[in-house]
mmCIF file of C-alpha atoms in Angstrom:
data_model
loop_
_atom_site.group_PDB
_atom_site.id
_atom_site.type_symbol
_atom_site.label_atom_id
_atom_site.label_comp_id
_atom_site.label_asym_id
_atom_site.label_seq_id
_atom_site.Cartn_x
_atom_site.Cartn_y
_atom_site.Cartn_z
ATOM 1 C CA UNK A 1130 -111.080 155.965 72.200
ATOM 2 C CA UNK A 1131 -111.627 153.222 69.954
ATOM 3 C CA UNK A 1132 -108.876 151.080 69.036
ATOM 4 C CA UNK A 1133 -109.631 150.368 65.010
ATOM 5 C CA UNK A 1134 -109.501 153.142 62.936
ATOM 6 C CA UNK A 1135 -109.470 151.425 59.192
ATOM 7 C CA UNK A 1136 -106.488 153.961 57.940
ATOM 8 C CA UNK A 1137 -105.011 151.053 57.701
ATOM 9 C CA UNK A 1138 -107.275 148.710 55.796
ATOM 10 C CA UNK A 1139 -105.655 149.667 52.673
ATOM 11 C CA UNK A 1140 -101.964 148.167 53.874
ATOM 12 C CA UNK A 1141 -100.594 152.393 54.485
ATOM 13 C CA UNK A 1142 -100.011 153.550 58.002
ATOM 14 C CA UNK A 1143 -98.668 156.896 59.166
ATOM 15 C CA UNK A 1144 -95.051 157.486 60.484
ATOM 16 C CA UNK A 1145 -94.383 160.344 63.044
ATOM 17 C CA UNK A 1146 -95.392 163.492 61.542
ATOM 18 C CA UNK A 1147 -98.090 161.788 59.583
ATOM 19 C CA UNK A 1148 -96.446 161.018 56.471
ATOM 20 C CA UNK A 1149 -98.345 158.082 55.219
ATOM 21 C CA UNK A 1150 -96.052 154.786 53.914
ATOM 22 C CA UNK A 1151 -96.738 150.731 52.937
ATOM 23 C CA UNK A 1152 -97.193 148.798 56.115
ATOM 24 C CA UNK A 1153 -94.013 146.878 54.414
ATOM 25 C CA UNK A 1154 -91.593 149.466 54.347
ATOM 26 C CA UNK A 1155 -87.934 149.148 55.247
ATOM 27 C CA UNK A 1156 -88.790 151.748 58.100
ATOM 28 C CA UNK A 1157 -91.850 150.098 59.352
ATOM 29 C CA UNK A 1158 -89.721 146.348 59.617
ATOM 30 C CA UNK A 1159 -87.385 148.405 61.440
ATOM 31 C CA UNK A 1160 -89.417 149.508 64.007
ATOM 32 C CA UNK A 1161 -91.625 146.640 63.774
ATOM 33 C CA UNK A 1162 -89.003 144.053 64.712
ATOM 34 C CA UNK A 1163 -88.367 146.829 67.715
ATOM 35 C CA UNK A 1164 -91.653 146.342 69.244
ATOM 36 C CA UNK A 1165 -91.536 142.674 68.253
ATOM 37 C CA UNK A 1166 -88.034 142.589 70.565
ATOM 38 C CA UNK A 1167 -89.850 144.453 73.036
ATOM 39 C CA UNK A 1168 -92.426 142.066 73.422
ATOM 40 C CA UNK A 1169 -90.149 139.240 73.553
ATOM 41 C CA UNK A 1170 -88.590 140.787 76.556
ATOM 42 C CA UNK A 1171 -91.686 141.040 78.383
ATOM 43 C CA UNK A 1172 -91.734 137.251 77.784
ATOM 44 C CA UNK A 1173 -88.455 137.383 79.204
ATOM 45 C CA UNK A 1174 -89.482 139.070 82.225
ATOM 46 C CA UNK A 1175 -92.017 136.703 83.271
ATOM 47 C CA UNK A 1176 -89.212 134.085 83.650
ATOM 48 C CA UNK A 1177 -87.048 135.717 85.689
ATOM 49 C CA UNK A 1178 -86.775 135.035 89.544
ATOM 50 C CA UNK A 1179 -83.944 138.524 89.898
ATOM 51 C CA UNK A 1180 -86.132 141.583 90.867
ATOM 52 C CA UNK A 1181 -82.547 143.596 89.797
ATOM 53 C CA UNK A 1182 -83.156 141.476 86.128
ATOM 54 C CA UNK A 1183 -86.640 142.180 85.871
ATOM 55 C CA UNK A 1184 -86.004 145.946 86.746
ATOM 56 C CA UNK A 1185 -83.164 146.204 84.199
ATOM 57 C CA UNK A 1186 -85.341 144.129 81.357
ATOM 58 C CA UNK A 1187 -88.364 146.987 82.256
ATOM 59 C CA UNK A 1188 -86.226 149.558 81.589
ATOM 60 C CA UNK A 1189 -84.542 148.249 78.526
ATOM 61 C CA UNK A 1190 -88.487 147.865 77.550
ATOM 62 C CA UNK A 1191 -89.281 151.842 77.777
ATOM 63 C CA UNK A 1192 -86.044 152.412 75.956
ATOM 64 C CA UNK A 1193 -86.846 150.568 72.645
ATOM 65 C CA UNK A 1194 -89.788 152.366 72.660
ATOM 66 C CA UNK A 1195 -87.175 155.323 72.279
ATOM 67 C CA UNK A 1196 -85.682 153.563 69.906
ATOM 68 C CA UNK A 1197 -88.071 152.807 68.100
ATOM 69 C CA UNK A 1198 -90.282 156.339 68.158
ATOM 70 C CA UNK A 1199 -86.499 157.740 66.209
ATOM 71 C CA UNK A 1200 -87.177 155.139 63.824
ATOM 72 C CA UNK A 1201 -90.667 156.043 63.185
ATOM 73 C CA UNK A 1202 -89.777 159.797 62.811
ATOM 74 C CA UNK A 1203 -88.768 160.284 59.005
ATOM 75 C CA UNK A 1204 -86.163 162.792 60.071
ATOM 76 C CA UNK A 1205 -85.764 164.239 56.756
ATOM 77 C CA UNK A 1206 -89.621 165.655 56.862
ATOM 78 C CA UNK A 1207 -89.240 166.526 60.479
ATOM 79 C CA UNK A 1208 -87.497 166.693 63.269
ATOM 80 C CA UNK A 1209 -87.040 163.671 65.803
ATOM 81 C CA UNK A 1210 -88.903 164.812 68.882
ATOM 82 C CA UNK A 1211 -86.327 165.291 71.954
ATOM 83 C CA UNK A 1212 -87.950 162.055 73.974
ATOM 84 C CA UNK A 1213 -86.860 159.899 70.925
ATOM 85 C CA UNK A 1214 -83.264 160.905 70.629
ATOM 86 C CA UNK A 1215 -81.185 157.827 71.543
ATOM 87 C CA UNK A 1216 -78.188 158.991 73.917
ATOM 88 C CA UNK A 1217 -74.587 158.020 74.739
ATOM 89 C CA UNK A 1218 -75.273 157.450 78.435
ATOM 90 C CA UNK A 1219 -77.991 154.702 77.354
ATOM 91 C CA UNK A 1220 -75.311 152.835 75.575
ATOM 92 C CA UNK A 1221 -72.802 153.357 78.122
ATOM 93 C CA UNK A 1222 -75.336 151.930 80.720
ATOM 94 C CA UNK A 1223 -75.835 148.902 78.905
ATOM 95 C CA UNK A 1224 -71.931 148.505 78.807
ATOM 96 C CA UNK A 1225 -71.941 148.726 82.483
ATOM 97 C CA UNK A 1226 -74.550 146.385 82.956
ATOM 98 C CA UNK A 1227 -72.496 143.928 80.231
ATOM 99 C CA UNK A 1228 -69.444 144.279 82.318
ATOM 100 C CA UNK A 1229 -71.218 143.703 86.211
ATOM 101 C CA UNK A 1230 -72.614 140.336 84.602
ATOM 102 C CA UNK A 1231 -69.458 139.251 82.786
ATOM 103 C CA UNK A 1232 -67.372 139.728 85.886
ATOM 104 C CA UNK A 1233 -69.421 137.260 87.672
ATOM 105 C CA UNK A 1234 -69.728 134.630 84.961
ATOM 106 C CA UNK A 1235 -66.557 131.634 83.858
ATOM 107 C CA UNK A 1236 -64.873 133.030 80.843
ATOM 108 C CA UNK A 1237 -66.425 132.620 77.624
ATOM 109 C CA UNK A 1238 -64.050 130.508 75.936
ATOM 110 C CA UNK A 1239 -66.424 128.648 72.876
ATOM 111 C CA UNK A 1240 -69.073 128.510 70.994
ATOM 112 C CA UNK A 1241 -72.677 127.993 73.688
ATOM 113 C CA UNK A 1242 -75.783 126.459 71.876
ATOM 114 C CA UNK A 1243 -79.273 128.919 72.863
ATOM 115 C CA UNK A 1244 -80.724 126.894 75.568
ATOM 116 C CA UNK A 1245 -80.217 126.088 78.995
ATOM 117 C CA UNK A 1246 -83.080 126.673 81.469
ATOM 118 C CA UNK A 1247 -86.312 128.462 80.273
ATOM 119 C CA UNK A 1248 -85.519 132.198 80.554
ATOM 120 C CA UNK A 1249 -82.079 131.564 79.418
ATOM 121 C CA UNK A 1250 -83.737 130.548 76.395
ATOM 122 C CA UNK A 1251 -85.900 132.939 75.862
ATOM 123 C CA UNK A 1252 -83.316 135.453 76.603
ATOM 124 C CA UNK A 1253 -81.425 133.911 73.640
ATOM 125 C CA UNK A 1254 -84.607 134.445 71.928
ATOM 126 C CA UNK A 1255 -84.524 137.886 72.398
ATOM 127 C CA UNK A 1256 -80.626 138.587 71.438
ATOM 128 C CA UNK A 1257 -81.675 136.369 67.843
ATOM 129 C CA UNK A 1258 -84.253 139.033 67.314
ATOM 130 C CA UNK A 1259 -82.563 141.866 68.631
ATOM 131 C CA UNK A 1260 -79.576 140.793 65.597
ATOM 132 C CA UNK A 1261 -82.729 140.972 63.305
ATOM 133 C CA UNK A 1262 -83.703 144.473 64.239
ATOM 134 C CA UNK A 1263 -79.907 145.814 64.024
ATOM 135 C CA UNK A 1264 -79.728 144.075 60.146
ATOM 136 C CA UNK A 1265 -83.174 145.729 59.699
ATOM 137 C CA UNK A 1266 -81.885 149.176 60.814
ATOM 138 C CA UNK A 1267 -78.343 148.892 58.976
ATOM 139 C CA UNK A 1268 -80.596 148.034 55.994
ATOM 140 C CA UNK A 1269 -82.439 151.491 56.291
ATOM 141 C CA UNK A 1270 -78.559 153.006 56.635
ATOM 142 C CA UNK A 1271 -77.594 151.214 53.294
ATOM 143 C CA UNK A 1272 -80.675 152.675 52.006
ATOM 144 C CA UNK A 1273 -79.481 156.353 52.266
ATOM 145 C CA UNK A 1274 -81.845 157.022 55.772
ATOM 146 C CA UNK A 1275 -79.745 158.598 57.999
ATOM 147 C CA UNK A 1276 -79.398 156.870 60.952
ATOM 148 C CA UNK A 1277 -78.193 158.252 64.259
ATOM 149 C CA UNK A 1278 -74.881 156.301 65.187
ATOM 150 C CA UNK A 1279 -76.259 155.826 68.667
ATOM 151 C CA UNK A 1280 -79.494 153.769 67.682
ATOM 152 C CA UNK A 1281 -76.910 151.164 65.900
ATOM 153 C CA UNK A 1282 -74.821 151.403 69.377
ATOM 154 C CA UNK A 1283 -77.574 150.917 71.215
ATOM 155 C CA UNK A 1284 -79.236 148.073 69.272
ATOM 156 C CA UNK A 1285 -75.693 145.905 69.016
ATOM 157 C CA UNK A 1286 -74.495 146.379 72.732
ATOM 158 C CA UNK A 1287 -78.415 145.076 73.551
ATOM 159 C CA UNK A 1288 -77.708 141.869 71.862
ATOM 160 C CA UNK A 1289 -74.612 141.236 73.546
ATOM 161 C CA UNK A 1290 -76.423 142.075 76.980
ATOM 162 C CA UNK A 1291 -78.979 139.554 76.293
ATOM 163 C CA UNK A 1292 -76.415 136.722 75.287
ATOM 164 C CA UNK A 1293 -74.528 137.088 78.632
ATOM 165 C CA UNK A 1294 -77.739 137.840 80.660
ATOM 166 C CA UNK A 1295 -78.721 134.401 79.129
ATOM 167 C CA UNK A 1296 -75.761 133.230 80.763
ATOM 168 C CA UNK A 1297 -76.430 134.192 84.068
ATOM 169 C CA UNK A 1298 -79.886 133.221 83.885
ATOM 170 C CA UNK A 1299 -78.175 129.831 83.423
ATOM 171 C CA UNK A 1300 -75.532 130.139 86.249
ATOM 172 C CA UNK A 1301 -78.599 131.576 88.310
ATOM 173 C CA UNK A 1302 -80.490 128.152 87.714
ATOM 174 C CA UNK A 1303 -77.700 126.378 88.183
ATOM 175 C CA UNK A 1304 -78.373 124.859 84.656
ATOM 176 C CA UNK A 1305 -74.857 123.748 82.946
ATOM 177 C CA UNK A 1306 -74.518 125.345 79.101
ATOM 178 C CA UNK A 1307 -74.244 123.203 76.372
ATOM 179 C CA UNK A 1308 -71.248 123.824 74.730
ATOM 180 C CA UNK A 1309 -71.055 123.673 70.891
ATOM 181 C CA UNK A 1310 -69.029 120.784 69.775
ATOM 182 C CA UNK A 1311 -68.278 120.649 66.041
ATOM 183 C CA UNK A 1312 -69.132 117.548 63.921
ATOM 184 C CA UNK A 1313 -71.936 116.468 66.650
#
């Protein structure tokens, strides 16, 4: 199978379904900055020393590829396919996962500037981007595209996983976070 196939040479690609659209539509930022996040978290990966971190990151992977296959799907010309629907219980695991880190890390009681040791930073990385794809998606809401209330869910509780898995990634490194500090 080759690769190329010049449909696109003309700036048009096809969303789920085949409905053909400009490589710069609202839908196609959407689930561009999805597979931009995704790749940012395989980034992540390869900094991470925590076989229970790299399995969780891996998984999180495959699941914005769920996410973003229900953005691809123009759900008013068809249906999204059942492998693309974005579910309560993935939400509610990242929640769980949220609430094991937090109840190992100091409270969080100001402002922490993106930083630290290398994969906390590039897990910092990823939560900036993730924000991105979650303005992208609410944009497509505010657009009249209906959007599934679990894909927003999903999207925002990833964001805050990746700011207190940068955390950890800190505390795991032993690497001290640099607190905000207003006027310096």
């Amino acid at each position: 199978m080759k690769i190329y196939t010049r449909t696109g040479d003309q700036g048009l690609t096809s969303l789920v379904g085949g409905q053909r659209v400009s490589k710069t539509c609202a839908r196609l930022e959407s689930y561009g900055t999805i597979d931009e996040l995704c790749s940012q978290i395989g980034l992540l990966i390869t900094y991470c020393t925590q076989q229970s971190d790299i399995e969780t990151l891996t998984d999180i992977q495959g699941k914005l590829f769920v996410v973003g296959g229900y953005l691809a799907t123009d759900n008013t010309q068809r249906d999204v396919r059942p492998g693309n629907i974005v579910t309560e219980e993935m939400v509610t695991s990242l929640e769980q996962e949220i609430d094991a880190i937090n109840a190992c890390l100091p409270p969080f009681r100001c402002f922490i500037l993106p930083g630290g040791c290398r994969s906390s930073a590039v897990a910092h990385v990823c939560r900036t981007v993730c924000r991105r794809a979650e303005r992208r998606i609410l944009s497509l809401k505010e657009d009249g595209y209906e959007i599934d209330a679990q894909v927003i869910a999903y999207i925002n509780r990833l964001s805050d996983y990746l700011f207190v898995l940068a955390r950890k990634l800190n505390q795991d490194q032993q690497h001290e976070e640099t607190i905000w500090v207003r006027g310096k």
